[in-house]
Each structure stands twice: as C-alpha cells, then as structure tokens.
PDB file of C-alpha atoms in Angstrom:
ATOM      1  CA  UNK D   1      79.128  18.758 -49.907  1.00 49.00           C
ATOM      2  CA  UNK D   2      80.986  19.469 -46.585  1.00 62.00           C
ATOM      3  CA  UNK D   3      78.371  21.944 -45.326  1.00 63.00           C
ATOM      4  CA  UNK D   4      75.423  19.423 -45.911  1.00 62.00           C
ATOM      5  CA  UNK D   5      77.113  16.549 -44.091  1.00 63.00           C
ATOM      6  CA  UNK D   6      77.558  19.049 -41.081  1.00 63.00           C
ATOM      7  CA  UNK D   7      74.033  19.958 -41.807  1.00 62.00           C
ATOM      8  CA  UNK D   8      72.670  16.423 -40.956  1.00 59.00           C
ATOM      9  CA  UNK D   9      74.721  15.784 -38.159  1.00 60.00           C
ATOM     10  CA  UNK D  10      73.629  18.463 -36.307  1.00 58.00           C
ATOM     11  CA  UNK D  11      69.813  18.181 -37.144  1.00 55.00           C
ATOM     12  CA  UNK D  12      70.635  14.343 -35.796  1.00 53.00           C
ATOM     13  CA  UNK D  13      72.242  15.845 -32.603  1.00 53.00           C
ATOM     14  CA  UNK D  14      69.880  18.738 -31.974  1.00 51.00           C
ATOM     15  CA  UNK D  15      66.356  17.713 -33.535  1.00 50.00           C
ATOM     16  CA  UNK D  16      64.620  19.924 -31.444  1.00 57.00           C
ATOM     17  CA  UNK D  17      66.764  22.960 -31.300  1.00 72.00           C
ATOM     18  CA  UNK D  18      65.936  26.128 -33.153  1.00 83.00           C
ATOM     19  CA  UNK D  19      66.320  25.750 -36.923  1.00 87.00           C
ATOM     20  CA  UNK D  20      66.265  29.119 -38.482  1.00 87.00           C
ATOM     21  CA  UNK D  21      69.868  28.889 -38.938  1.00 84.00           C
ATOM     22  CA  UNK D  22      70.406  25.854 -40.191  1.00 87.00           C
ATOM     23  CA  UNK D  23      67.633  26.463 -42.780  1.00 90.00           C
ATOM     24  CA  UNK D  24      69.034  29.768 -43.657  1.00 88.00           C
ATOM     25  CA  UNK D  25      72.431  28.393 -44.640  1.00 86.00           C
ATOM     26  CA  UNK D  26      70.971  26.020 -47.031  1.00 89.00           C
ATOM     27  CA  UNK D  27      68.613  28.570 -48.444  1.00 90.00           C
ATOM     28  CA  UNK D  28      72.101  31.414 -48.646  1.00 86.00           C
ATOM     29  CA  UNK D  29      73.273  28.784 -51.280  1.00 87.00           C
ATOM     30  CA  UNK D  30      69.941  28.483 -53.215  1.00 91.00           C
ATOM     31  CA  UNK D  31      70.152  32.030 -53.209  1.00 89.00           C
ATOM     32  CA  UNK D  32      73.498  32.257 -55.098  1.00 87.00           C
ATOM     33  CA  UNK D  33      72.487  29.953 -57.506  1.00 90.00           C
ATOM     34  CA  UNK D  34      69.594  31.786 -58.549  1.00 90.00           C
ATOM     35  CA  UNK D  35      70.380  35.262 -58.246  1.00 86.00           C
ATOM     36  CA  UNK D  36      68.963  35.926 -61.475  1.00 85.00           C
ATOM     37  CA  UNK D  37      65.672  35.501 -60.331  1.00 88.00           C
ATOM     38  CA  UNK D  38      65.931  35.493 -56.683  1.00 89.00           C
ATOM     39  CA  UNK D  39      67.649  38.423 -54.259  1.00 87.00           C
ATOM     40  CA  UNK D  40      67.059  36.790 -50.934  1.00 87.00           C
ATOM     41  CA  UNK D  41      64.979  35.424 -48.678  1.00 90.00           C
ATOM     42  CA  UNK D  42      63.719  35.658 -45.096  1.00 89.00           C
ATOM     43  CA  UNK D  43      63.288  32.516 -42.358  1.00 92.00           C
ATOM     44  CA  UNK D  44      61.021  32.947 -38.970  1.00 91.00           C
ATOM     45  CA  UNK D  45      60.774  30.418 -36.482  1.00 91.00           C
ATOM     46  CA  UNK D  46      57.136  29.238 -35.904  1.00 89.00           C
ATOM     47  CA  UNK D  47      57.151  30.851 -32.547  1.00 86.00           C
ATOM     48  CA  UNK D  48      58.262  34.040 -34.463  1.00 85.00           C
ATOM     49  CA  UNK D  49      55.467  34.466 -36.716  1.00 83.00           C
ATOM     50  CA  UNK D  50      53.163  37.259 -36.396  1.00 79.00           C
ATOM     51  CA  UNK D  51      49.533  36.421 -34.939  1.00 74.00           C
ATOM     52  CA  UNK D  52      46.213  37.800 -35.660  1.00 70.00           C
ATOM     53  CA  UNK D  53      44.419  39.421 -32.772  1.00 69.00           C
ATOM     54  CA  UNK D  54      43.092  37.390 -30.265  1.00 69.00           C
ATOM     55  CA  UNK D  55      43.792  34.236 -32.785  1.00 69.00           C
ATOM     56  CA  UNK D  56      44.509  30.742 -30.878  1.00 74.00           C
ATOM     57  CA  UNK D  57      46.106  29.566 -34.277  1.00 77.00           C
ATOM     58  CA  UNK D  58      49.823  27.704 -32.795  1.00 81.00           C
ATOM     59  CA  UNK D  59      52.013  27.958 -36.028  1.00 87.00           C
ATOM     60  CA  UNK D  60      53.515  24.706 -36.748  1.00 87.00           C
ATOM     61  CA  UNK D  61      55.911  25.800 -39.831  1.00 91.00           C
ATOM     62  CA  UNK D  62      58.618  28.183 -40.718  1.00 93.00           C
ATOM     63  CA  UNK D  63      58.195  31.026 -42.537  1.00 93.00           C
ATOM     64  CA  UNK D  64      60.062  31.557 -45.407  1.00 94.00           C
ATOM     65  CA  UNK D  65      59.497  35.041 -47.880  1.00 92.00           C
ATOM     66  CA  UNK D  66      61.161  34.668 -50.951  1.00 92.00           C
ATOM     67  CA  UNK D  67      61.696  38.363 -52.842  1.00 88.00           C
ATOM     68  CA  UNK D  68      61.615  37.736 -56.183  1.00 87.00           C
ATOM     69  CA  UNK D  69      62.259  39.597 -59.368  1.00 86.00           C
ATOM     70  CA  UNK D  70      58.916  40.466 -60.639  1.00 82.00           C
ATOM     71  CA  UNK D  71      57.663  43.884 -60.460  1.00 67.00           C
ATOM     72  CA  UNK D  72      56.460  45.966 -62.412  1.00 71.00           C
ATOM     73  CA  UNK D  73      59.023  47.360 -64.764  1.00 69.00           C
ATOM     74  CA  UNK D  74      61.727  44.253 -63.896  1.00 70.00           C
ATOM     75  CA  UNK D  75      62.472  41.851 -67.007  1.00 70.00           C
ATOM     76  CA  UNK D  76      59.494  39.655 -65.443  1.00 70.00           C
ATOM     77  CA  UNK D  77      57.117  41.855 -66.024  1.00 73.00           C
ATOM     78  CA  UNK D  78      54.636  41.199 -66.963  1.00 70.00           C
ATOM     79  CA  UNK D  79      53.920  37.693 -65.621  1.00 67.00           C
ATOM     80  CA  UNK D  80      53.330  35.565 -68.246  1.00 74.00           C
ATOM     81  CA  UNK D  81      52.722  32.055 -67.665  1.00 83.00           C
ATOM     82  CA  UNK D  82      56.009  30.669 -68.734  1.00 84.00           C
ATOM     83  CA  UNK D  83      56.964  33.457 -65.285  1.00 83.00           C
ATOM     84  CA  UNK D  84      54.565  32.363 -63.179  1.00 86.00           C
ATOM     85  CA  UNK D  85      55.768  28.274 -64.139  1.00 89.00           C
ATOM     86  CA  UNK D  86      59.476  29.159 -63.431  1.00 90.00           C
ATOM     87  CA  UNK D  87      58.336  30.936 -60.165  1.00 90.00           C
ATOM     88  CA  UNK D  88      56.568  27.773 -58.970  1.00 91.00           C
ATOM     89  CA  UNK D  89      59.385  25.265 -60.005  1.00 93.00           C
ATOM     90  CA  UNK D  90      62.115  27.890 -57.606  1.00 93.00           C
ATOM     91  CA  UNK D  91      59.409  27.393 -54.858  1.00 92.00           C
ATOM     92  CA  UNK D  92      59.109  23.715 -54.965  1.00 94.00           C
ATOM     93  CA  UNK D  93      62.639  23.346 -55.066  1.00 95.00           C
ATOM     94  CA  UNK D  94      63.644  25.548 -52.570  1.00 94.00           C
ATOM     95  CA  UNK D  95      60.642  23.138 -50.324  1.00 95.00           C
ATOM     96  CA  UNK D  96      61.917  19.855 -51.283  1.00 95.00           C
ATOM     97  CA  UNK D  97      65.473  21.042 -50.203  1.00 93.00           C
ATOM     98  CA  UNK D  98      64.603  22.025 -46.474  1.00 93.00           C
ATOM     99  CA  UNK D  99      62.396  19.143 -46.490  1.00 93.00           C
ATOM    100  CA  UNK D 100      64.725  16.667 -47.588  1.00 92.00           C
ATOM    101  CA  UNK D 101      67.264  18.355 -45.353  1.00 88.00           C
ATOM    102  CA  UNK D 102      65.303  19.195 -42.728  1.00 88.00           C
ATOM    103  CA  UNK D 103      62.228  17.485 -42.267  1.00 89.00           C
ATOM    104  CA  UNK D 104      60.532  20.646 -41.669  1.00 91.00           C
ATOM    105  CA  UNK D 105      57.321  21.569 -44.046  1.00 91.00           C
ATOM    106  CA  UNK D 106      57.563  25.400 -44.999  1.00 94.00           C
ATOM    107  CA  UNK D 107      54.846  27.998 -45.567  1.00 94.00           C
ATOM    108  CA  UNK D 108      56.363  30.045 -48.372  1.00 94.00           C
ATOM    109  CA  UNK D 109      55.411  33.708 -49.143  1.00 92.00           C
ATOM    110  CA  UNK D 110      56.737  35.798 -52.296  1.00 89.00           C
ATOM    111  CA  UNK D 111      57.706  39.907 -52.249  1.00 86.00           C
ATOM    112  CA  UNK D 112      58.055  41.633 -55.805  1.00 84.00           C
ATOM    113  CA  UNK D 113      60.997  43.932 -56.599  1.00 82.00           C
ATOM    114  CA  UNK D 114      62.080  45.443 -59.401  1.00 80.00           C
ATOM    115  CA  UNK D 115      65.669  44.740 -58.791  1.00 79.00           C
ATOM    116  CA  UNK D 116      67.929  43.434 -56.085  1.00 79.00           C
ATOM    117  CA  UNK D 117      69.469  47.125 -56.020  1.00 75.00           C
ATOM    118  CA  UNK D 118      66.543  48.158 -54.211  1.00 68.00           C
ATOM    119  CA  UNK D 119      66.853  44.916 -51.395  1.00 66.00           C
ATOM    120  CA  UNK D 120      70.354  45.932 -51.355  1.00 59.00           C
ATOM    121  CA  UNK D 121      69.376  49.697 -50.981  1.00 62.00           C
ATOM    122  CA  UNK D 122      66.587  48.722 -47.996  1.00 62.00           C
ATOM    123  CA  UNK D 123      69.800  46.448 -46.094  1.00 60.00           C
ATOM    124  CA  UNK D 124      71.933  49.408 -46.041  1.00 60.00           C
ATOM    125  CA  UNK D 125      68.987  51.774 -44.783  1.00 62.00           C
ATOM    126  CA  UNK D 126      68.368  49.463 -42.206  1.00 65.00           C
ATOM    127  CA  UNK D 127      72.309  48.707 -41.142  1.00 68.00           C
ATOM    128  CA  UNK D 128      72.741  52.463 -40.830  1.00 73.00           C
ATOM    129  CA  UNK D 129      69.589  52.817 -38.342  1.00 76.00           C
ATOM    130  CA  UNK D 130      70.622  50.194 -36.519  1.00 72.00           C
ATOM    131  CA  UNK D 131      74.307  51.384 -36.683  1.00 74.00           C
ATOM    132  CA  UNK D 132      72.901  54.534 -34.417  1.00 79.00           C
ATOM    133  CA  UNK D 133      71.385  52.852 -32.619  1.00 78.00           C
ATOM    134  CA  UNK D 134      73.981  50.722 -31.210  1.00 74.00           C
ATOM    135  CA  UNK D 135      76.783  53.338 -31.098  1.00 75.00           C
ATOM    136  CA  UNK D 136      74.641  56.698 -30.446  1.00 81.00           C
ATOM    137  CA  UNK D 137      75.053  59.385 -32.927  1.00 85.00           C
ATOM    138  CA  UNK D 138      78.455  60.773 -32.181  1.00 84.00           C
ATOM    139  CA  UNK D 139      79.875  57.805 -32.181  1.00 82.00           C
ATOM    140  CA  UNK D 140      78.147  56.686 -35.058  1.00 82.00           C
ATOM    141  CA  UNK D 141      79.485  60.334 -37.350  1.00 84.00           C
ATOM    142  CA  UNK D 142      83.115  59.206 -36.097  1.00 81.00           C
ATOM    143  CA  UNK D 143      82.614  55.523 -37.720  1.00 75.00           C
ATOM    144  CA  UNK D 144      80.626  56.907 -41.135  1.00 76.00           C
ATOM    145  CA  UNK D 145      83.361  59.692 -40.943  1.00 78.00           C
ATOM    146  CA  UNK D 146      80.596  62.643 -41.828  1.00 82.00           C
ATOM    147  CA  UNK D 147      77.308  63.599 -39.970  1.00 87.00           C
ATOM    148  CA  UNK D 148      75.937  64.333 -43.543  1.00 85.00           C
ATOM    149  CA  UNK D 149      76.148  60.583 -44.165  1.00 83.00           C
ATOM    150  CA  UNK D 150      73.181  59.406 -41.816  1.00 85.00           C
ATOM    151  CA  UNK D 151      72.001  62.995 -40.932  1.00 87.00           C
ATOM    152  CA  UNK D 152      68.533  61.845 -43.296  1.00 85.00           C
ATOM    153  CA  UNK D 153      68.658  58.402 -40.987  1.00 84.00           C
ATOM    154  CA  UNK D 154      68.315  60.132 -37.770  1.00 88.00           C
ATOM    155  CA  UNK D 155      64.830  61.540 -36.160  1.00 88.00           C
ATOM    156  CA  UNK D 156      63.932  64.652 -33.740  1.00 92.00           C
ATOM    157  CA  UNK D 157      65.308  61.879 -30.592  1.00 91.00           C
ATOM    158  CA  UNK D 158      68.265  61.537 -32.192  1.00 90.00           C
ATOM    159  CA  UNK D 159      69.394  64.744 -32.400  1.00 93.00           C
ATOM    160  CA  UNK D 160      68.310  65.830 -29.182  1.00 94.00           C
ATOM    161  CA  UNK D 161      70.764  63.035 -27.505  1.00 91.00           C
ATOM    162  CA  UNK D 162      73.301  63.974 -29.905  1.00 92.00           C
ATOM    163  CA  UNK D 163      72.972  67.558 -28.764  1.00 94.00           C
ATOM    164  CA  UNK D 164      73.201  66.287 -24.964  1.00 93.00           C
ATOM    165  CA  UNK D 165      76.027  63.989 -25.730  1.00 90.00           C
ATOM    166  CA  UNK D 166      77.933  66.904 -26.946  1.00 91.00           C
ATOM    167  CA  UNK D 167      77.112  69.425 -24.030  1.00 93.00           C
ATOM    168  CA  UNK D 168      78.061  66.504 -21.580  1.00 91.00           C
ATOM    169  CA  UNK D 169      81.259  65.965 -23.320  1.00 89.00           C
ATOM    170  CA  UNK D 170      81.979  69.673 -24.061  1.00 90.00           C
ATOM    171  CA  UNK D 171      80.302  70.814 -20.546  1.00 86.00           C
ATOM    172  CA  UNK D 172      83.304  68.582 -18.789  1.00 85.00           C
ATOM    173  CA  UNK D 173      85.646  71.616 -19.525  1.00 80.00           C
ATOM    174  CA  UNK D 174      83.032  73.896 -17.980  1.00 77.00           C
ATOM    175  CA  UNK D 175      82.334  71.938 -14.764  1.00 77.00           C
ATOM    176  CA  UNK D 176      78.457  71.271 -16.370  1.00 82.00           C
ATOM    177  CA  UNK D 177      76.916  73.275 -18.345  1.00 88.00           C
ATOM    178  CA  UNK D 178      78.219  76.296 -20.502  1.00 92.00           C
ATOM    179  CA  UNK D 179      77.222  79.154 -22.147  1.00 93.00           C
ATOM    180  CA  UNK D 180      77.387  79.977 -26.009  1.00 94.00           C
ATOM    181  CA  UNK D 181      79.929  82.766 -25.929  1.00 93.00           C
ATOM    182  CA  UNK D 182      82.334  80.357 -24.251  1.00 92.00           C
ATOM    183  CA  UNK D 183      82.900  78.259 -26.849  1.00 92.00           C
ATOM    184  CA  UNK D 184      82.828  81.622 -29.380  1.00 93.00           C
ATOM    185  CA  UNK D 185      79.503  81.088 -30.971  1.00 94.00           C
ATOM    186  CA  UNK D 186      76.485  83.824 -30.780  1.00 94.00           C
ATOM    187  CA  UNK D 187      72.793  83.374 -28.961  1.00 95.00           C
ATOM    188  CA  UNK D 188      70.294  81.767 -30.717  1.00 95.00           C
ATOM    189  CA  UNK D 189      66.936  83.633 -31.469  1.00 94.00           C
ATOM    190  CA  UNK D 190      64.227  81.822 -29.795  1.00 95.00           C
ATOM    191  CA  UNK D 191      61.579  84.954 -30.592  1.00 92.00           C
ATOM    192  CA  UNK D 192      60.832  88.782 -30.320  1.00 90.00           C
ATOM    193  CA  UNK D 193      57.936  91.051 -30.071  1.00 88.00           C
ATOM    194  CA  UNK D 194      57.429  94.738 -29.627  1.00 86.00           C
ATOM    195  CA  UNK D 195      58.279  94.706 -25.843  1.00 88.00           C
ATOM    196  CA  UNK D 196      61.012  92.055 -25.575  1.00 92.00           C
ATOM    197  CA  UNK D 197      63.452  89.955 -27.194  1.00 94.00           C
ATOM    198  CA  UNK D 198      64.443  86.327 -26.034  1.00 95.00           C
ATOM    199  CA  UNK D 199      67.635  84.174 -26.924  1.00 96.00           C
ATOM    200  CA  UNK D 200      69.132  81.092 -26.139  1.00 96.00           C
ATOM    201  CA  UNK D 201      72.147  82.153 -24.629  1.00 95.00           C
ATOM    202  CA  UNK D 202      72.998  78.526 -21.936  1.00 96.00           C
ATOM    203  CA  UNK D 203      73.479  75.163 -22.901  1.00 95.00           C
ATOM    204  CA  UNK D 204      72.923  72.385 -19.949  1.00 93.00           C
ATOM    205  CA  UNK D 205      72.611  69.227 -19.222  1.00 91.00           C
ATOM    206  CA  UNK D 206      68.558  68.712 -20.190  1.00 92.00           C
ATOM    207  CA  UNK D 207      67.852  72.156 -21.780  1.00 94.00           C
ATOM    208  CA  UNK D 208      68.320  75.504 -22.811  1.00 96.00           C
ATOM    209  CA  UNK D 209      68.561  78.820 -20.759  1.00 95.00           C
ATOM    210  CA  UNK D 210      66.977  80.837 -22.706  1.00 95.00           C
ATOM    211  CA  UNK D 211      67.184  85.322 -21.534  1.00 94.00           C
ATOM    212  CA  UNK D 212      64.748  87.954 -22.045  1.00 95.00           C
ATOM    213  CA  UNK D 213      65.707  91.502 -22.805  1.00 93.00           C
ATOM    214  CA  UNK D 214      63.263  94.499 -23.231  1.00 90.00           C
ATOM    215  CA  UNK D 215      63.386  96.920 -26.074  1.00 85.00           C
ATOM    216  CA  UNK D 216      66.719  98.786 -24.185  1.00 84.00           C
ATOM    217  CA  UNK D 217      68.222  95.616 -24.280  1.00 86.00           C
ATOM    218  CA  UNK D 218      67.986  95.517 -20.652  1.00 90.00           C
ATOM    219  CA  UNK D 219      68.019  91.951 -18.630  1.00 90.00           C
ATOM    220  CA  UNK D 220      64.748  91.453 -17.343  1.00 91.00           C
ATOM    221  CA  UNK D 221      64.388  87.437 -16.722  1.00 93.00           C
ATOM    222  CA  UNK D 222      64.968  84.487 -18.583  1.00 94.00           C
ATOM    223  CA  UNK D 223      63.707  80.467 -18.374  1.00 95.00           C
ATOM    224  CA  UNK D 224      64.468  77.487 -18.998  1.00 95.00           C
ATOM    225  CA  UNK D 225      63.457  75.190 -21.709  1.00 95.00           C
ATOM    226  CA  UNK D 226      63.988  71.638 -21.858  1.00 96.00           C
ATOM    227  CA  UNK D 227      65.573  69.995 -25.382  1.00 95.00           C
ATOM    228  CA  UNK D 228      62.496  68.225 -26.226  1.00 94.00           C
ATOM    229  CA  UNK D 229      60.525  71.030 -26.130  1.00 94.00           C
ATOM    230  CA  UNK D 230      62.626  73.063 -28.518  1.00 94.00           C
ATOM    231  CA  UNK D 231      61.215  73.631 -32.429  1.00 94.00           C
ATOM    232  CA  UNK D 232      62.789  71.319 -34.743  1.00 93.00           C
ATOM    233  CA  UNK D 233      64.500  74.691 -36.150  1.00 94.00           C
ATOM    234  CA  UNK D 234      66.453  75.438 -32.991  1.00 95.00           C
ATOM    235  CA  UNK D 235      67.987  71.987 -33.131  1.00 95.00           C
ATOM    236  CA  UNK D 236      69.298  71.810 -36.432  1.00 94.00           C
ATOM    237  CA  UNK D 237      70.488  75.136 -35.139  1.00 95.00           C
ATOM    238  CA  UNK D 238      72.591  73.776 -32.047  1.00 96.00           C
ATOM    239  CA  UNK D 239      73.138  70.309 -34.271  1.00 94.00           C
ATOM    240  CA  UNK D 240      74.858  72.571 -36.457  1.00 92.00           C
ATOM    241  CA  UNK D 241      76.757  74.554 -33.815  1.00 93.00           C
ATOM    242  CA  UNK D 242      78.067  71.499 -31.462  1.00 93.00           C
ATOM    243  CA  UNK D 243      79.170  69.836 -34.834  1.00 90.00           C
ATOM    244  CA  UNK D 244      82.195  72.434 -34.909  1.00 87.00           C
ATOM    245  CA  UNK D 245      83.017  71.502 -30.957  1.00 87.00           C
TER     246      UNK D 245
END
C-alpha cells in the first residue's frame, strides 16, 4: 500500500519528529474499515496529555480514545461478552498496527455512543463555534447565509461584538456613532417609573445613550451605558434591529 511505504520512509527520515499525524492517517483507515463498530478516534502527543495537579508523571505514550458503539440503547447494548471480546480484538489490532508501523506503544482509552450521528452531530457543533470564532459573527451569518443558523451557537460576547461590528460598519455613514431614528427604527425602552421614563435612543462605538424624560415628556438628562452592561433582553433587541441594517 502506497500510503504505508510513505509511512516508513518518513518515520526512517524523521524518527524523532512529532507523530500524531502519521499515526492518525493509519488509524483514518482502521476507522473506515470498521465503521460498524467504530466512529472515530482521537491521537495526543505525549507532551499533549493532560496532567494531574502538581503530578511529576512525564508521559511516555500517545494517547489514543477510541469512541465506540456501545451505549446504552446502540445494537451493543448490552455488553455481553461476545461485545466486550470483539471490543478487545479492535483494540489490539488497532495497537499492533501503530506498533508495527510505528514503534510507538499506545495507551488506549474507549468513549460510548449510541451512534456515530451523535459524533457527527458534536463535529458540526464544534466546526460552527469555531467557524465564529475565526470569522466574527457577521462574517460568519454571510458564510451560513442566515443568523438563525448559529444564533443558538453564539453567547452574550458574541452578540455584543456583533452589535459593535454593525454600529462600526453602519456608524461609517454617520461619521461614528448614530442615533436610532436615523436609520428609521424607534427607541428602545430601557425602564419607567412614576416620575420618569428612560430609552435608548444612541448607538456608539462601546455603548448606548440612553435619555430620560419626566412624566411631560420633557428632556431632563440622559447616560450612558456601556454594551456589556446591557440586560440580555436589550441585546436581542438591537441584535434584532442591526440585523435589518
């Protein structure tokens, strides 16, 4: 096999090199041929590995999880001994081929799942997040085409930069900042009592202007309020709002 002989030249060229690669290409084809059983697996480099608090213990060996289909409720449940059996001959085979390969000894850890629908589920969670994170949220709607797609992927700090992204971008018309009526939407309640009422009624660059009125509807003062400090209410509110600009 072509990608074996490359395999052993280049553990013969670069024996002391990182092998997490190399080790997860020959484990991508194990994976294929037993993706009955097995949905995929996951290589650290000794250096890699987790450590206990204040633990000395120098890992020697890679880490390899292998997720496996054997929760409750898959067709390997429960695990009979005949399951257990075929789960230790994957194992051993999956050692003796990085071994052989490789000459690197593996410490070898199993994760139940029902089904690789939810591993595949889990990757596209996680590709999404990261997605955002690499492109930033507007960019990130334009490239899943819909906010609604990874609105239930994003947290409080996400939204917040979105909203400054857009003011920034929108605020460029404006010469900064801009209020609401100029780009046609109304102010935003941000609370009332007896004596006064107060709405957001200024977008900048790092927060909300937000003006007081007493109960004439006279202008009496207003403040400022930075992003972050706004209810999570009031920025689904501008979320909402800067989506249409």
């Amino acid at each position: 096999m072509n990608l074996r002989h490359d395999i052993k030249r280049i553990l013969r060229e670069e024996t002391n090199k990182d092998l997490t690669l190399v080790i997860e290409m020959l484990l991508e084809g194990f994976v294929n041929d037993h993706k009955d059983i097995l949905c995929k697996v996951e290589v650290k480099h000794p250096d890699k590995r987790t450590k206990l608090p204040h633990s000395d213990n120098v890992y020697e060996n890679y880490r390899v999880t292998f997720y496996l289909i054997g929760g409750y409720g898959s067709d390997n449940w429960p695990a009979t001994q005949s399951v257990r059996r075929m789960f230790d001959d994957l194992m051993n085979e999956a050692w003796d081929l990085i071994y052989n390969y490789t000459g690197q000894k593996l410490d070898m850890f199993i994760k139940h799942v029902n089904s690789c629908d939810d591993i595949i589920k889990e990757s596209k969670d996680n590709s999404i997040s990261d997605m955002i994170k690499t492109l930033g949220v507007s960019d990130a709607i334009k490239y899943f085409g819909n906010y609604y797609t990874i609105e239930t992927y994003l947290k409080v700090v996400d939204k917040v930069n979105f909203i400054k992204e857009k003011v920034a971008e929108l605020g460029e018309e404006f010469g900064g900042g801009f209020g609401l009526v100029e780009i046609d939407e109304e102010p935003i309640h941000y609370g009332e009592d007896e004596n006064e009422l107060r709405q957001i009624e200024y977008l900048g660059k790092n927060g909300v202007t937000v003006a007081v009125y007493d109960a004439d509807i006279e202008h009496m003062d207003e403040f400022n309020v930075m992003y972050e400090s706004l209810s999570v209410e009031i920025i689904e509110q501008l979320v909402e709002i800067l989506l249409n600009h």
